[in-house]
Amino acid sequence: MWTRFNIPTDPSQPFTDFSRWRLRYSDAGDQTWHYLSPEESKKDPQPTVDKYWLGTLKDMKKLPPAKDAISAARNGFEFYKHLQAPTGHWPGEYGGPLFLMGGLVIGSYVTGMDFEEEEKLEMIRYLMNVANDDGGWGIHTEGISTVFGTSMNYVAIRLLGMEVDHPVAVKARACLHALGGATRVPTWGKFWLAVLNVYEWSGQNSIPPELLLFPESFPIHPHRFWIHLRQVFISMSYIYAKRWKAPRDPLIMALRQELYVKPYDEIDWPSHRNDVHPVDIYHPHSKVMDGLFVILYQWEKRPIEAVRNKALEYVWEQVVVEDENTSYQCLGPVNKMTNQIVRYIVEGRDCESWREHRAKRADFLWLAKEGMMMSGTNGVQLWDTSFIAQALVETGLAEDEGNREALLKAQRWLDECQIRENPKHYEKGYRQATKGAWPFSTRTQGYTVSDCTAEGLKGTLLLQEHLSYTPKLIDAQRLYDAVDILLSMQNSSGGFASYEKIRTTQLVELLNPAEVFGRIMTEYDYPECTTSVITGLSHFKKYYPEYRAAEIDDTIRKAIKYLHSDQRAEGGWYGSWGICFTYATMFALESLSLVGESYRTSDHARRACEFLISKQQKDGGWGETYKSCETGIYTQHPQSQVVHTSWAVLALMYAGYPHREPLERGVRLVMSRQLPDGSWAQEAIEGVFNKNVAIAYPNFKFSFTIWMLGRAHRYLETLEA
Ligand code: LAN
């Protein structure tokens, strides 16, 4: 059992000394927070970037007020420059999902991997700060309370050291009980609670490791699933098949009583296998799924031992392969913790795998002004760095004498971030090639993502080919490697998916067991990923017209065809990774512009512009909510957003929209929200995944505003007054 704390009731003030926290980085840009001793802290002044993310930055100088769009962009970067890490990348928070901390804390508790006291205090404070007024938590920070969010975070806050009678625990419990208690938690919640031994495995549907024994040609062999689902499935299936659970202790016994509306021993567990509160359900089980679970229920009563053992041997091997391929960082925050548990079950604690997992766990912990959260990945390093680099080059701000050092540093980091080799266990891990790719965060994690590779390539090309003062750090062969990867990732539809090509039919979505996520079972074509690839290849072609030219042209042609087919009747594109139509429509119009399709020449571009114009709000801005992603219907945010306004104006400019007024109003809105130090305040959450979970991209309020303002300045000069 971990230490209990006497927690204050007001989480608005830090529970630790914020002047002692420092961000540290590896050369690859892996980032972790450390609590220094008072002496160390005195010797090591806290950098501006640390203060910014801690919310303690006070003394930034006021800049001369911007008189036009380009000076507003310049002021924006004057501020944002200070948030660059010494490594050259832009670090940042990646919060939003509220189902991750439960896994982190339960996974750590059951493997005997404690946190520092200060980390625990700030994690508790974070959860106090993001609780809803009813005392519960949603699936993400802007969502209403659900059984999933509330039970996972209730358990987290208790394991981390909050007493049962603390007013926050009392209120959270009341909220959970009003929702019917934790028996109604969705399947991923059932899994985590069972691991902690506060829910019985008999109340969980099967997670059969035997699926991996089917021939690889089988459409539901897990290597064909979306990679996040595959990796989580693999390690969960091991733990499930062993029905592994933490040994009882007094806290576990107490939680058994706190989480339910009935005494624990009187609960009829099997009857709750499919019992999920409607407030949690985004994707109900299909009849096929339910039917399969009935069959699997019988199988689980008496699985053939030899078959199960063979499957488990294979699953174990896959877990080790994933750990070794990613230096224990793992693909994402969920399989990071499930892998850690599998390794612990087999190898115990204080061994190499346990130590490696502990070291990399730190990369998921991010300290914000509200406290410490678990990040959606080990960071957004490549994504944020590439966008601001492109923005600065395209707007001309990169040539400003005072910005050169920042761009040289960013260039060096992009060089550092490119993955040079294929995975250690390549075919064995069913992996996509990685040699030449850029990942979403760091090369330590080491997964190819189609659009990240393309954005990394674009950023690099712009920096090294376009600027007068930068060296050529990345030679032609390494750029060819990136192009080879991109060309190998096109789907037969012409579109591009996220980590791999689509490997199976969309019908497998009928077997989506996780009630809380949509589109999780397989890869899909995404207009955003497709656009990044098109633009990456187009930039490449400009500088290297000889390399695989015909194939590049052919790829772009097919990709554009896919984009045409994916346009909605109303004129926009549905975005899966940012909110939502505004985001994807910006990407799509950038693609179309590269093949000469504009407002004047293309019906697709014109319809998209009309769509965006019809959504402009009275104050001249644009603003959509995450609800658009959930429902597939454009949903206005009550307040316009600087990020959405920037996306919309960029989109209209890509399309060569000829009317000045709507653009000018958008520009004015973004300028009017700029603060005297050049920054913008945080507004609503910007990103999304699996249709139902919002995720924060706080650096977008710098990269896209600066990008839009800089471009608009030139663009508006070309339009008649
Ligand atoms: C991300 C973040 C980045 C994102 C983009 C690059 C923006 C996108 O264009 C492609 C998909 C990708 C890489 C992506 C996939 C899903 C992720 C990894 C995330 C949204 C961040 C967190 C999320 C992950 C699945 C969270 C864990 C939850 C599970 C359901 C396993």
Coordinates of C-alpha atoms in Angstrom, one line a residue, residues 172-558:
A172 CA -17.0 11.4 -6.7
R173 CA -18.4 8.3 -5.0
A174 CA -21.9 9.8 -4.8
C175 CA -21.7 10.6 -8.5
L176 CA -20.6 7.0 -9.3
H177 CA -23.3 5.5 -7.2
A178 CA -25.9 7.7 -8.8
L179 CA -24.8 6.2 -12.1
G180 CA -25.3 2.7 -10.7
G181 CA -21.8 2.0 -9.5
A182 CA -18.8 0.4 -11.2
T183 CA -20.6 -2.8 -12.3
R184 CA -21.8 -0.7 -15.2
V185 CA -18.3 0.4 -16.3
P186 CA -17.4 -0.3 -20.0
T187 CA -15.2 -3.2 -20.9
W188 CA -11.8 -1.5 -20.6
G189 CA -12.8 -0.3 -17.2
K190 CA -13.9 -3.8 -16.2
F191 CA -10.4 -5.0 -17.3
W192 CA -8.5 -2.5 -15.2
L193 CA -10.7 -3.0 -12.1
A194 CA -10.3 -6.8 -12.4
V195 CA -6.5 -6.4 -12.6
L196 CA -6.7 -4.4 -9.3
N197 CA -8.9 -7.2 -7.8
V198 CA -11.8 -4.9 -7.2
Y199 CA -14.0 -6.5 -10.0
E200 CA -14.3 -10.2 -10.7
W201 CA -13.0 -11.6 -14.0
S202 CA -16.2 -13.6 -14.4
G203 CA -17.9 -10.2 -15.1
Q204 CA -15.6 -9.6 -18.1
N205 CA -16.1 -10.8 -21.7
S206 CA -13.4 -13.0 -23.2
I207 CA -10.2 -11.5 -24.6
P208 CA -9.0 -14.6 -26.3
P209 CA -5.3 -14.9 -27.0
E210 CA -6.1 -17.8 -29.4
L211 CA -7.0 -15.2 -32.1
L212 CA -3.3 -14.9 -32.8
L213 CA -3.1 -18.6 -33.7
F214 CA -5.4 -18.2 -36.7
P215 CA -3.7 -18.1 -40.0
E216 CA -2.4 -14.7 -40.8
S217 CA -4.6 -14.6 -43.9
F218 CA -7.6 -14.7 -41.6
P219 CA -9.4 -11.3 -41.8
I220 CA -9.6 -11.0 -38.0
H221 CA -6.1 -12.0 -37.3
P222 CA -5.0 -9.3 -34.9
H223 CA -2.1 -8.1 -37.1
R224 CA -4.8 -6.7 -39.4
F225 CA -6.4 -4.6 -36.6
W226 CA -5.6 -0.9 -36.1
I227 CA -2.3 -1.0 -34.4
H228 CA -3.4 0.6 -31.2
L229 CA -6.1 -2.0 -30.8
R230 CA -3.7 -4.8 -31.7
Q231 CA -1.1 -3.8 -29.2
V232 CA -3.6 -3.3 -26.4
F233 CA -5.4 -6.6 -27.3
I234 CA -2.2 -8.6 -27.2
S235 CA -1.2 -7.7 -23.7
M236 CA -4.7 -7.6 -22.3
S237 CA -5.3 -11.1 -23.6
Y238 CA -2.4 -12.4 -21.7
I239 CA -3.5 -10.9 -18.4
Y240 CA -7.1 -12.0 -19.0
A241 CA -6.2 -15.6 -19.9
K242 CA -4.2 -15.8 -16.7
R243 CA -7.1 -14.1 -14.8
W244 CA -4.2 -12.3 -13.1
K245 CA -5.1 -10.0 -10.3
A246 CA -3.3 -8.1 -7.6
P247 CA -3.1 -9.7 -4.1
R248 CA -5.7 -8.3 -1.8
D249 CA -4.6 -5.6 0.7
P250 CA -6.7 -3.4 3.0
L251 CA -7.0 -0.6 0.4
I252 CA -8.2 -3.1 -2.3
M253 CA -10.7 -4.5 0.2
A254 CA -11.9 -1.0 1.0
L255 CA -12.3 -0.1 -2.7
R256 CA -14.4 -3.2 -3.2
Q257 CA -16.9 -1.7 -0.9
E258 CA -16.7 1.9 -2.2
L259 CA -17.2 1.3 -5.9
Y260 CA -20.5 -0.5 -5.8
V261 CA -24.1 0.1 -4.7
K262 CA -24.3 -3.5 -3.4
P263 CA -22.0 -5.4 -1.1
Y264 CA -19.2 -6.9 -3.2
D265 CA -19.9 -10.5 -2.3
E266 CA -23.5 -10.3 -3.4
I267 CA -22.8 -9.1 -6.9
D268 CA -23.8 -11.5 -9.7
W269 CA -20.7 -10.9 -11.8
P270 CA -21.4 -12.8 -15.0
S271 CA -24.7 -10.9 -15.4
H272 CA -22.7 -7.7 -15.7
R273 CA -20.5 -8.7 -18.7
N274 CA -22.6 -6.6 -21.0
D275 CA -23.9 -4.2 -18.5
V276 CA -22.7 -0.7 -19.5
H277 CA -24.4 2.5 -18.5
P278 CA -26.0 4.2 -21.5
V279 CA -24.1 7.5 -20.7
D280 CA -20.9 5.7 -21.5
I281 CA -22.0 4.0 -24.7
Y282 CA -20.7 5.5 -28.0
H283 CA -20.5 2.4 -30.0
P284 CA -22.9 -0.3 -28.8
H285 CA -21.9 -4.0 -29.4
S286 CA -23.2 -5.4 -32.6
K287 CA -25.4 -8.5 -32.6
V288 CA -22.4 -10.3 -34.1
M289 CA -20.2 -9.2 -31.2
D290 CA -22.7 -10.3 -28.6
G291 CA -23.2 -13.7 -30.4
L292 CA -19.5 -14.3 -30.4
F293 CA -19.2 -13.4 -26.8
V294 CA -21.8 -16.1 -26.0
I295 CA -19.7 -18.7 -27.8
L296 CA -16.5 -17.4 -26.2
Y297 CA -18.1 -17.6 -22.8
Q298 CA -18.5 -21.3 -23.2
W299 CA -14.9 -21.6 -24.5
E300 CA -13.6 -19.8 -21.4
K301 CA -15.3 -22.3 -19.1
R302 CA -12.8 -24.9 -20.3
P303 CA -10.3 -23.7 -22.9
I304 CA -8.1 -26.5 -24.3
E305 CA -4.9 -26.1 -22.2
A306 CA -2.4 -26.9 -24.9
V307 CA -4.0 -24.4 -27.3
R308 CA -4.2 -21.7 -24.7
N309 CA -0.6 -22.3 -23.6
K310 CA 0.6 -22.1 -27.2
A311 CA -1.3 -18.9 -27.7
L312 CA 0.1 -17.4 -24.5
E313 CA 3.7 -18.3 -25.5
Y314 CA 3.1 -16.4 -28.7
V315 CA 1.5 -13.4 -27.0
W316 CA 4.4 -13.2 -24.6
E317 CA 6.8 -13.1 -27.5
Q318 CA 4.8 -10.3 -29.0
V319 CA 4.9 -8.3 -25.8
V320 CA 8.7 -8.6 -25.6
V321 CA 9.0 -7.7 -29.3
E322 CA 7.0 -4.5 -28.8
D323 CA 9.0 -3.5 -25.7
E324 CA 12.3 -4.0 -27.5
N325 CA 11.2 -2.3 -30.7
T326 CA 10.3 0.9 -28.8
S327 CA 13.0 0.9 -26.0
Y328 CA 10.1 0.2 -23.6
Q329 CA 8.3 3.4 -24.6
C330 CA 5.6 1.3 -26.3
L331 CA 3.2 2.5 -29.0
G332 CA 0.9 4.4 -26.6
P333 CA -0.2 5.0 -23.1
V334 CA -2.5 2.0 -22.7
N335 CA -0.3 -0.8 -24.0
K336 CA 2.6 0.8 -22.2
M337 CA 0.9 -0.1 -18.9
T338 CA -0.6 -3.4 -20.0
N339 CA 2.9 -4.5 -21.3
Q340 CA 4.4 -3.5 -18.0
I341 CA 2.0 -5.7 -16.2
V342 CA 2.7 -8.7 -18.5
R343 CA 6.4 -8.3 -18.0
Y344 CA 5.9 -8.1 -14.2
I345 CA 3.7 -11.2 -14.1
V346 CA 6.4 -13.2 -15.9
E347 CA 9.6 -11.6 -14.7
G348 CA 8.7 -9.9 -11.4
R349 CA 10.0 -6.6 -10.1
D350 CA 13.5 -5.0 -9.9
C351 CA 14.6 -6.8 -13.0
E352 CA 15.7 -5.2 -16.3
S353 CA 12.3 -5.0 -17.9
W354 CA 10.8 -3.5 -14.7
R355 CA 13.5 -0.8 -14.5
E356 CA 13.2 0.0 -18.2
H357 CA 9.4 0.3 -17.9
R358 CA 9.8 2.6 -14.9
A359 CA 12.3 4.8 -16.8
K360 CA 10.0 5.3 -19.8
R361 CA 6.8 5.7 -17.7
A362 CA 8.2 9.1 -16.7
D363 CA 7.8 10.3 -20.3
F364 CA 4.0 10.1 -20.0
L365 CA 3.8 12.3 -16.9
W366 CA 3.2 16.0 -17.8
L367 CA 3.0 18.7 -15.2
A368 CA 0.6 21.6 -16.0
K369 CA -0.7 24.4 -14.0
E370 CA -3.7 22.2 -12.9
G371 CA -1.3 19.4 -11.7
M372 CA 0.2 16.3 -13.2
M373 CA -1.6 14.3 -16.0
M374 CA -0.9 11.3 -18.1
S375 CA -0.2 12.4 -21.7
G376 CA -1.8 10.8 -24.8
T377 CA 1.6 9.8 -26.1
N378 CA 5.1 10.6 -24.9
G379 CA 4.7 14.0 -26.4
V380 CA 3.8 15.9 -29.6
Q381 CA 7.4 16.8 -30.5
L382 CA 7.6 16.2 -34.2
W383 CA 4.1 17.3 -35.0
D384 CA 4.5 20.7 -33.2
T385 CA 8.0 21.3 -34.4
S386 CA 7.3 20.6 -38.1
F387 CA 4.2 22.9 -38.1
I388 CA 6.0 25.9 -36.7
A389 CA 9.0 25.4 -38.9
Q390 CA 6.8 25.4 -42.0
A391 CA 4.8 28.4 -40.8
L392 CA 8.0 30.4 -40.3
V393 CA 9.4 29.5 -43.7
E394 CA 6.2 30.1 -45.6
T395 CA 5.5 33.4 -44.0
G396 CA 9.0 34.7 -44.5
L397 CA 9.6 35.1 -40.8
A398 CA 12.3 32.5 -41.0
E399 CA 14.6 35.0 -42.7
D400 CA 14.3 37.5 -39.8
E401 CA 17.8 37.7 -38.2
G402 CA 16.4 37.2 -34.7
N403 CA 14.6 33.9 -35.7
R404 CA 17.5 32.2 -37.4
E405 CA 19.0 30.5 -34.3
A406 CA 15.6 29.0 -33.5
L407 CA 15.2 27.6 -37.0
L408 CA 18.7 26.1 -37.0
K409 CA 17.9 24.4 -33.8
A410 CA 14.6 23.1 -35.1
Q411 CA 16.4 21.8 -38.2
R412 CA 19.0 19.9 -36.1
W413 CA 16.2 18.4 -34.1
L414 CA 14.3 17.2 -37.2
D415 CA 17.5 15.6 -38.4
E416 CA 17.8 13.9 -35.0
C417 CA 14.2 12.7 -35.0
Q418 CA 14.1 10.9 -38.3
I419 CA 14.2 7.1 -37.8
R420 CA 17.2 5.6 -39.5
E421 CA 16.5 1.9 -39.3
N422 CA 13.7 -0.6 -39.6
P423 CA 12.4 -2.0 -36.3
K424 CA 14.7 -4.5 -34.5
H425 CA 12.0 -7.1 -34.7
Y426 CA 10.4 -6.2 -38.0
E427 CA 8.4 -8.9 -39.7
K428 CA 7.9 -10.7 -36.3
G429 CA 6.2 -7.7 -34.9
Y430 CA 4.0 -7.2 -38.1
R431 CA 5.6 -3.8 -38.4
Q432 CA 5.5 -1.3 -41.1
A433 CA 8.9 -0.2 -42.3
T434 CA 10.4 2.7 -40.4
K435 CA 13.7 3.4 -42.1
G436 CA 13.4 7.0 -43.3
A437 CA 10.1 7.7 -41.4
W438 CA 9.3 10.4 -38.9
P439 CA 7.2 9.5 -35.8
F440 CA 4.5 11.7 -34.1
S441 CA 6.7 12.3 -31.0
T442 CA 10.2 11.0 -30.8
R443 CA 12.3 8.3 -32.5
T444 CA 12.5 6.5 -29.2
Q445 CA 8.9 5.5 -29.6
G446 CA 9.8 4.8 -33.2
Y447 CA 6.5 4.2 -35.0
T448 CA 6.0 5.4 -38.6
V449 CA 2.9 7.6 -39.1
S450 CA 2.1 8.5 -42.7
D451 CA 1.3 12.1 -42.1
C452 CA 4.1 12.6 -39.5
T453 CA 6.6 11.3 -42.0
A454 CA 5.2 13.7 -44.6
E455 CA 5.2 16.6 -42.3
G456 CA 8.8 15.8 -41.1
L457 CA 9.9 15.6 -44.7
K458 CA 8.1 18.9 -45.6
G459 CA 9.6 20.7 -42.6
T460 CA 13.1 19.4 -43.4
L461 CA 12.8 20.3 -47.1
L462 CA 11.6 23.8 -46.4
L463 CA 14.3 24.4 -43.8
Q464 CA 17.3 23.0 -45.7
E465 CA 16.3 23.8 -49.3
H466 CA 14.5 27.1 -49.0
L467 CA 16.5 29.2 -46.5
S468 CA 19.7 31.0 -47.3
Y469 CA 21.5 30.2 -44.1
T470 CA 20.8 26.5 -43.3
P471 CA 23.1 23.5 -43.9
K472 CA 22.0 20.4 -45.8
L473 CA 21.9 18.1 -42.8
I474 CA 19.8 15.3 -44.3
D475 CA 21.3 13.9 -47.5
A476 CA 19.4 12.8 -50.5
Q477 CA 19.4 9.1 -49.6
R478 CA 17.6 9.8 -46.3
L479 CA 15.0 11.8 -48.1
Y480 CA 14.5 9.0 -50.6
D481 CA 14.0 6.7 -47.7
A482 CA 11.2 8.9 -46.4
V483 CA 9.6 9.0 -49.9
D484 CA 9.9 5.2 -50.2
I485 CA 7.9 4.8 -47.0
L486 CA 5.2 7.2 -48.1
L487 CA 4.9 5.5 -51.5
S488 CA 4.5 2.2 -49.9
M489 CA 1.6 3.3 -47.7
Q490 CA -1.1 4.2 -50.2
N491 CA -4.3 2.2 -49.9
S492 CA -6.1 0.9 -53.0
S493 CA -8.7 3.6 -52.6
G494 CA -5.9 6.2 -53.1
G495 CA -6.1 7.4 -49.6
F496 CA -3.7 7.1 -46.7
A497 CA -4.3 5.7 -43.2
S498 CA -2.3 6.5 -40.0
Y499 CA 0.3 3.9 -39.1
E500 CA -0.1 1.2 -41.7
K501 CA -2.0 0.4 -44.8
I502 CA -5.5 -0.9 -44.3
R503 CA -5.1 -4.6 -43.7
T504 CA -8.7 -5.8 -43.5
T505 CA -12.3 -5.1 -44.2
Q506 CA -14.3 -2.4 -42.3
L507 CA -16.7 -5.1 -41.4
V508 CA -14.4 -5.9 -38.5
E509 CA -15.9 -2.9 -36.8
L510 CA -18.7 -5.3 -36.1
L511 CA -16.4 -6.8 -33.6
N512 CA -15.6 -3.6 -31.8
P513 CA -15.9 -4.6 -28.1
A514 CA -15.0 -1.3 -26.6
E515 CA -18.3 0.6 -26.2
V516 CA -16.6 3.9 -25.8
F517 CA -14.6 4.3 -29.1
G518 CA -15.7 4.5 -32.7
R519 CA -13.5 3.3 -35.7
I520 CA -11.0 1.5 -33.5
M521 CA -10.7 -1.9 -35.1
T522 CA -9.0 -1.2 -38.4
E523 CA -7.2 1.5 -40.3
Y524 CA -9.2 3.9 -42.4
D525 CA -8.4 6.4 -45.1
Y526 CA -8.1 9.8 -43.6
P527 CA -8.3 13.1 -45.6
E528 CA -5.8 14.7 -43.2
C529 CA -3.2 11.9 -43.5
T530 CA -3.7 11.8 -47.3
T531 CA -3.2 15.5 -47.6
S532 CA 0.0 15.5 -45.6
V533 CA 1.4 12.8 -47.9
I534 CA 0.3 14.7 -51.1
T535 CA 1.9 17.9 -49.9
G536 CA 5.0 16.2 -48.7
L537 CA 5.6 14.4 -52.0
S538 CA 4.8 17.6 -54.0
H539 CA 7.4 19.5 -52.0
F540 CA 9.9 16.7 -52.5
K541 CA 9.3 16.7 -56.3
K542 CA 10.2 20.4 -56.6
Y543 CA 13.6 19.8 -55.2
Y544 CA 14.3 16.3 -56.4
P545 CA 12.4 16.0 -59.7
E546 CA 14.2 12.8 -60.8
Y547 CA 13.5 10.4 -58.0
R548 CA 10.5 8.0 -58.6
A549 CA 8.8 10.9 -60.4
A550 CA 6.2 8.9 -62.3
E551 CA 5.2 7.0 -59.2
I552 CA 4.9 10.2 -57.2
D553 CA 2.6 11.7 -59.8
D554 CA 0.5 8.6 -60.0
T555 CA 0.2 8.5 -56.2
I556 CA -0.8 12.1 -56.0
R557 CA -3.4 11.6 -58.8
K558 CA -5.0 8.6 -57.0

